[in-house]
GROMACS .gro file of C-alpha atoms in nm:
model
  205
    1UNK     CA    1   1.097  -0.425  -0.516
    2UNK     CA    2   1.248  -0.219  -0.782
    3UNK     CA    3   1.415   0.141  -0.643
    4UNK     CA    4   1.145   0.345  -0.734
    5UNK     CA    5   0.935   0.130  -0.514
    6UNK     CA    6   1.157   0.189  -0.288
    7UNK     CA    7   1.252   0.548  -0.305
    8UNK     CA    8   0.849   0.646  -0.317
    9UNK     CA    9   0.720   0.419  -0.036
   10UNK     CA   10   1.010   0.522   0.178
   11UNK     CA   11   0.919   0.913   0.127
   12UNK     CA   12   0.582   0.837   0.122
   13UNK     CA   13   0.609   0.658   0.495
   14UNK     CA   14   0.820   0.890   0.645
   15UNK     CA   15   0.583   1.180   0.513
   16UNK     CA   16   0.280   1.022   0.689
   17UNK     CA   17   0.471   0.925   1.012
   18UNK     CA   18   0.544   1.290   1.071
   19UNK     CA   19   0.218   1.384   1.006
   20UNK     CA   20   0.077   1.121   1.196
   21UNK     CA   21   0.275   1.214   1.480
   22UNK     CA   22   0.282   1.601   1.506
   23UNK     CA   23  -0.033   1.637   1.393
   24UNK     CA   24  -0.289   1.383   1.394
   25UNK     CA   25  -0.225   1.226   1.710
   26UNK     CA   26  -0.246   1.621   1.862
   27UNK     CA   27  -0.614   1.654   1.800
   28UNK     CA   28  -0.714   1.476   2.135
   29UNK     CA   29  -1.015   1.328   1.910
   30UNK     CA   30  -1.204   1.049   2.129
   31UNK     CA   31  -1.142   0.659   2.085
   32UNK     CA   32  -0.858   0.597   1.814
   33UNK     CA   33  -0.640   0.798   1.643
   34UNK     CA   34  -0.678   0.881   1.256
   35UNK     CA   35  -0.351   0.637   1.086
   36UNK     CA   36  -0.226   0.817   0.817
   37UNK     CA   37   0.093   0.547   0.834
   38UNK     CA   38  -0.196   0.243   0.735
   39UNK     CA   39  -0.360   0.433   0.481
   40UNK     CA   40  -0.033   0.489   0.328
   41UNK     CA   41   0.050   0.132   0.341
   42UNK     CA   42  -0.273   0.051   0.169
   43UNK     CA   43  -0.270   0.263  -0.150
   44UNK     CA   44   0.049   0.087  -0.188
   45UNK     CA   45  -0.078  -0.217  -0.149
   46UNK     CA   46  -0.302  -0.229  -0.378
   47UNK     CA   47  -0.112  -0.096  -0.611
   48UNK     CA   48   0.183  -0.295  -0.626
   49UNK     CA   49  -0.029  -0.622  -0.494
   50UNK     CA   50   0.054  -0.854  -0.203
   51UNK     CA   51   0.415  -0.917  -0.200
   52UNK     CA   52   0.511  -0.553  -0.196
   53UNK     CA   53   0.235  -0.465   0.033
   54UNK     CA   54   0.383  -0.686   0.314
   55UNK     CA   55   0.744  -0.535   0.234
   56UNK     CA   56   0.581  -0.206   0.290
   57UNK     CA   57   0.366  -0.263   0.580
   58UNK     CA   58   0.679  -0.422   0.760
   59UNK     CA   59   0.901  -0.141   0.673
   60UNK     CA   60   0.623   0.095   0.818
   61UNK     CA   61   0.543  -0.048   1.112
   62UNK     CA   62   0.886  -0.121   1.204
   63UNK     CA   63   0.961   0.268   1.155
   64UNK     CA   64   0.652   0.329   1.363
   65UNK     CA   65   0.769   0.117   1.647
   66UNK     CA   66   1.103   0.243   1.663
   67UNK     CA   67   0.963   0.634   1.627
   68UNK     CA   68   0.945   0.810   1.920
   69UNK     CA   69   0.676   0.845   2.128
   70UNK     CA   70   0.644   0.455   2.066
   71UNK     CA   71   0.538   0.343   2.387
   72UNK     CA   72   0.520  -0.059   2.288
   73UNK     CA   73   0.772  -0.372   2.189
   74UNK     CA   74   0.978  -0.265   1.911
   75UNK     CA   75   0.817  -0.545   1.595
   76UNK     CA   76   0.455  -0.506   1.742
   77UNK     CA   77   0.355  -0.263   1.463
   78UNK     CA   78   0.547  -0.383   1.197
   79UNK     CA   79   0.384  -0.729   1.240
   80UNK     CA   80   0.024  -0.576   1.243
   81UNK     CA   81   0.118  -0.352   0.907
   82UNK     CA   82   0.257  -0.608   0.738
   83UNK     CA   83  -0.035  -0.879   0.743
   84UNK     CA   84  -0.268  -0.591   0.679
   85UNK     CA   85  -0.066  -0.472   0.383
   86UNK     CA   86  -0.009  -0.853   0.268
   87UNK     CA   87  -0.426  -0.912   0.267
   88UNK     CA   88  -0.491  -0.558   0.114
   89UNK     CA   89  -0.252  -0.645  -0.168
   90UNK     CA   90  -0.469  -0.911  -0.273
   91UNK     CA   91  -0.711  -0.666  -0.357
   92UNK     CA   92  -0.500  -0.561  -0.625
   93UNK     CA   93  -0.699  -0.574  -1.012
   94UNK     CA   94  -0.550  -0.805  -1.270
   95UNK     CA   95  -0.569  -0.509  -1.504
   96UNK     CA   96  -0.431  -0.234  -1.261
   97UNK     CA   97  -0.693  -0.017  -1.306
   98UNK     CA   98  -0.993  -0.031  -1.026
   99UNK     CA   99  -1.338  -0.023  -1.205
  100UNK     CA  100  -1.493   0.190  -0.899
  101UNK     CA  101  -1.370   0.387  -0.615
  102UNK     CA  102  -1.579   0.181  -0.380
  103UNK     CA  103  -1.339  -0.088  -0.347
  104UNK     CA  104  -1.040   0.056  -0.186
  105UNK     CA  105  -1.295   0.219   0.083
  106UNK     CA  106  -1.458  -0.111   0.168
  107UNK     CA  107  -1.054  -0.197   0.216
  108UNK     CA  108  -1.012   0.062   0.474
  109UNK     CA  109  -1.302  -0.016   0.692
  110UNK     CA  110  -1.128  -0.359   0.670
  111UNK     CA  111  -0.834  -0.308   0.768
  112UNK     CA  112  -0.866  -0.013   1.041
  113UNK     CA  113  -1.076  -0.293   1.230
  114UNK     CA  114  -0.855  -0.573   1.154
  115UNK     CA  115  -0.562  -0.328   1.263
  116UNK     CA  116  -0.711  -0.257   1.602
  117UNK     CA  117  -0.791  -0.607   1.661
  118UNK     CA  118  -0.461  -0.705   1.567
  119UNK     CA  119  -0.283  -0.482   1.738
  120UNK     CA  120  -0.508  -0.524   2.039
  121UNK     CA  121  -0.461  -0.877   2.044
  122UNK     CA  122  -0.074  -0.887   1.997
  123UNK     CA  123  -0.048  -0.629   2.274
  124UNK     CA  124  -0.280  -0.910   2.490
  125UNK     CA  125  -0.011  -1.132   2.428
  126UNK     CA  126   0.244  -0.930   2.578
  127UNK     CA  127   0.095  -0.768   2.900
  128UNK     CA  128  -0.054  -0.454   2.688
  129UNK     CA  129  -0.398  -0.400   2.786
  130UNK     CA  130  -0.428  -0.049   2.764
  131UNK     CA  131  -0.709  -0.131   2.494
  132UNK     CA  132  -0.928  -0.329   2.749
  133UNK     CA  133  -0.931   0.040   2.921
  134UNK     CA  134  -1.032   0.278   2.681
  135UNK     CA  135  -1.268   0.006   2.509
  136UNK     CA  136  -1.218  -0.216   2.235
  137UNK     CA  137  -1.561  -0.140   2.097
  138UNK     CA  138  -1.498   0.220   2.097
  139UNK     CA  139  -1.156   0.195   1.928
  140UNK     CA  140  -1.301  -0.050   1.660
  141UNK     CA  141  -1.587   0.205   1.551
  142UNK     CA  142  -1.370   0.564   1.602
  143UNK     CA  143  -1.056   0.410   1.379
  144UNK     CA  144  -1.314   0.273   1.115
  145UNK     CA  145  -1.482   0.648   1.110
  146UNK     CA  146  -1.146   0.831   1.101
  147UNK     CA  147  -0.951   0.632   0.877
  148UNK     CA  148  -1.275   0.638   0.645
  149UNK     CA  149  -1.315   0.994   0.639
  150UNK     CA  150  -0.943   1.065   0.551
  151UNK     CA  151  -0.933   0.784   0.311
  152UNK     CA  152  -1.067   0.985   0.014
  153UNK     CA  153  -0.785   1.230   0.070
  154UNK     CA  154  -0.519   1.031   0.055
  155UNK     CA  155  -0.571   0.670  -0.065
  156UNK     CA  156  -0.616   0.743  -0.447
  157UNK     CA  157  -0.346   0.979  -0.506
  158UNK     CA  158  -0.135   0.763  -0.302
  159UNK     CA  159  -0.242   0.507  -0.547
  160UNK     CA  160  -0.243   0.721  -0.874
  161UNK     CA  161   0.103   0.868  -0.777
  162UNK     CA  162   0.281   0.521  -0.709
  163UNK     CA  163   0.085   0.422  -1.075
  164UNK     CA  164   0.267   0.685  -1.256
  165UNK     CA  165   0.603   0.657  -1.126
  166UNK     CA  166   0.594   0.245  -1.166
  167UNK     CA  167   0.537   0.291  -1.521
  168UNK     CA  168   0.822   0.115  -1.646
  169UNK     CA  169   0.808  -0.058  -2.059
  170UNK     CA  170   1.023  -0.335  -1.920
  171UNK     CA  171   0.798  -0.454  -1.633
  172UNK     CA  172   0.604  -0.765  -1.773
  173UNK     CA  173   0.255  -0.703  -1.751
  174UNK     CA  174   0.003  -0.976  -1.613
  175UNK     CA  175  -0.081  -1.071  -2.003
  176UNK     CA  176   0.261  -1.184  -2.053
  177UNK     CA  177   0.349  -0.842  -2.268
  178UNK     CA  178   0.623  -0.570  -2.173
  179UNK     CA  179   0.455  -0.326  -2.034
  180UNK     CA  180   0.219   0.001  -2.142
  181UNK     CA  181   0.447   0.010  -2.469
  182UNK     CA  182   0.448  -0.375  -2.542
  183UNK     CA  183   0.274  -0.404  -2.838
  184UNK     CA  184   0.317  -0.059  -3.114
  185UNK     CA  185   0.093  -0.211  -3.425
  186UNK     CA  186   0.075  -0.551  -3.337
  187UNK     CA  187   0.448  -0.642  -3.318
  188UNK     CA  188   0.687  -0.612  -2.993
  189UNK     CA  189   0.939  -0.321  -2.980
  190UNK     CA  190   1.309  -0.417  -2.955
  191UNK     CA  191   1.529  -0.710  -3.003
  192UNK     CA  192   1.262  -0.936  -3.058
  193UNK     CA  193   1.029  -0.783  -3.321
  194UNK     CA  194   1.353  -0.675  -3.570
  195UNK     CA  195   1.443  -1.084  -3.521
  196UNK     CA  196   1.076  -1.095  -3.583
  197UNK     CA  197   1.073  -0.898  -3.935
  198UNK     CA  198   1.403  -0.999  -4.042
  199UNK     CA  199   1.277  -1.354  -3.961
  200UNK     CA  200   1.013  -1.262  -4.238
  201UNK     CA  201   1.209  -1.062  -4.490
  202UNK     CA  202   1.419  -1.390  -4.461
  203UNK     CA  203   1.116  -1.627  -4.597
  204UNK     CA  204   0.988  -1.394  -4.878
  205UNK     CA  205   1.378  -1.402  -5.080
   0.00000   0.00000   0.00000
C-alpha cells in the first residue's frame, strides 16, 4: 500500500475505534452494537479492492482486539475484519466509479451478518459462547439494521474521501494507462510521448 493508503486508513481506523468505543457501544441499544470500525474497513475496501481491503481489515481488527475494553483473544477480530475486508474488496468496479449507491449497501448487510457469524463462530472455537446467550438470531438481524442505518453516513464519504486522496498520475490504471492524466490529446505525458514525437520528427527529415 502506498503511504497515503496508509496515513488515511490509519486515521480513518483510529477515528472510528474511538467513536465506536466511547460512543456507540454507550447507547445500551438491544442485540449488537452499531460497528463503525467494519464500515470503515469497507469503504476502503472497495475502494482500493481486495488486497488492500484485507491489509486494512487486519490492521483494524488487530487494533480492535488489542483496544481496551477487548474482552476476547488478541487476533480474533483482526481475522474476522480481514476476510470481510478481503471479500468486500472484490466488490471493487473495474472503472472505480460505482454506477449506483445500492451496491455498497447490499455489501453491508453482507458483511455485518457474515461478521457476526464469523466472529461467533471463531469465538465457538475458543470457549466464547457469550453469543449462544444473548442469541445469535438476534445479533444477526440488530447488526444488519444498525450497520445499515449508519451506512449512508459514513460509507460513501469514506469512499469518496480515500478516492480523492489516491489520485495519483503515476498509479497505472486498470486500462493499462497512467492514471486520471494518462492520455492529454491522445499522446502520453512525459518521457515517453517526447521519445514518441521526436521518434516522428525523426521520420519526416
Amino acid at each position: 500500500m502506498r503511504l497515503n493508503r496508509i496515513l488515511l486508513s490509519g486515521a480513518l481506523i483510529v477515528v472510528a475505534l474511538v467513536v465506536q468505543v466511547c460512543v456507540l457501544a454507550r447507547l445500551q441499544l438491544p442485540g449488537a452494537v452499531p460497528d463503525l470500525l467494519l464500515l470503515t474497513v469497507l469503504g476502503l475496501a472497495i475502494t482500493y479492492g481486495h488486497v488492500g481491503g484485507a491489509l486494512v481489515g487486519f490492521g483494524a481488527g488487530l487494533l480492535a482486539d488489542l483496544a481496551p475494553p477487548a474482552d476476547h483473544a488478541a487476533g480474533r477480530y483482526a481475522l474476522v475484519l480481514c476476510v470481510i475486508g478481503y471479500l468486500a474488496g472484490l466488490a471493487k468496479p473495474d472503472s472505480g466509479q460505482l454506477r449506483s449507491a445500492a451496491g455498497p449497501m447490499v455489501v453491508v448487510v453482507a458483511a455485518a451478518i457474515g461478521a457476526t457469524l464469523l466472529y461467533a463462530g471463531v469465538g465457538t472455537l475458543v470457549g466464547d459462547t457469550a453469543a449462544q446467550h444473548v442469541g445469535l438470531g438476534k445479533l444477526l438481524f440488530t447488526a444488519a439494521v444498525y450497520d445499515l442505518l449508519l451506512a449512508p453516513f459514513t460509507v460513501p464519504w469514506i469512499m469518496a474521501l480515500a478516492r480523492k486522496l489516491d489520485n495519483d498520475p503515476l498509479t497505472e490504471d486498470p486500462a493499462g494507462g497512467y492514471g486520471a492524466i494518462s492520455r492529454v490529446g491522445g499522446q502520453r505525458p512525459g518521457l515517453l510521448g517526447r521519445v514518441s514525437n521526436v521518434s516522428k520528427g525523426s521520420r519526416r527529415l
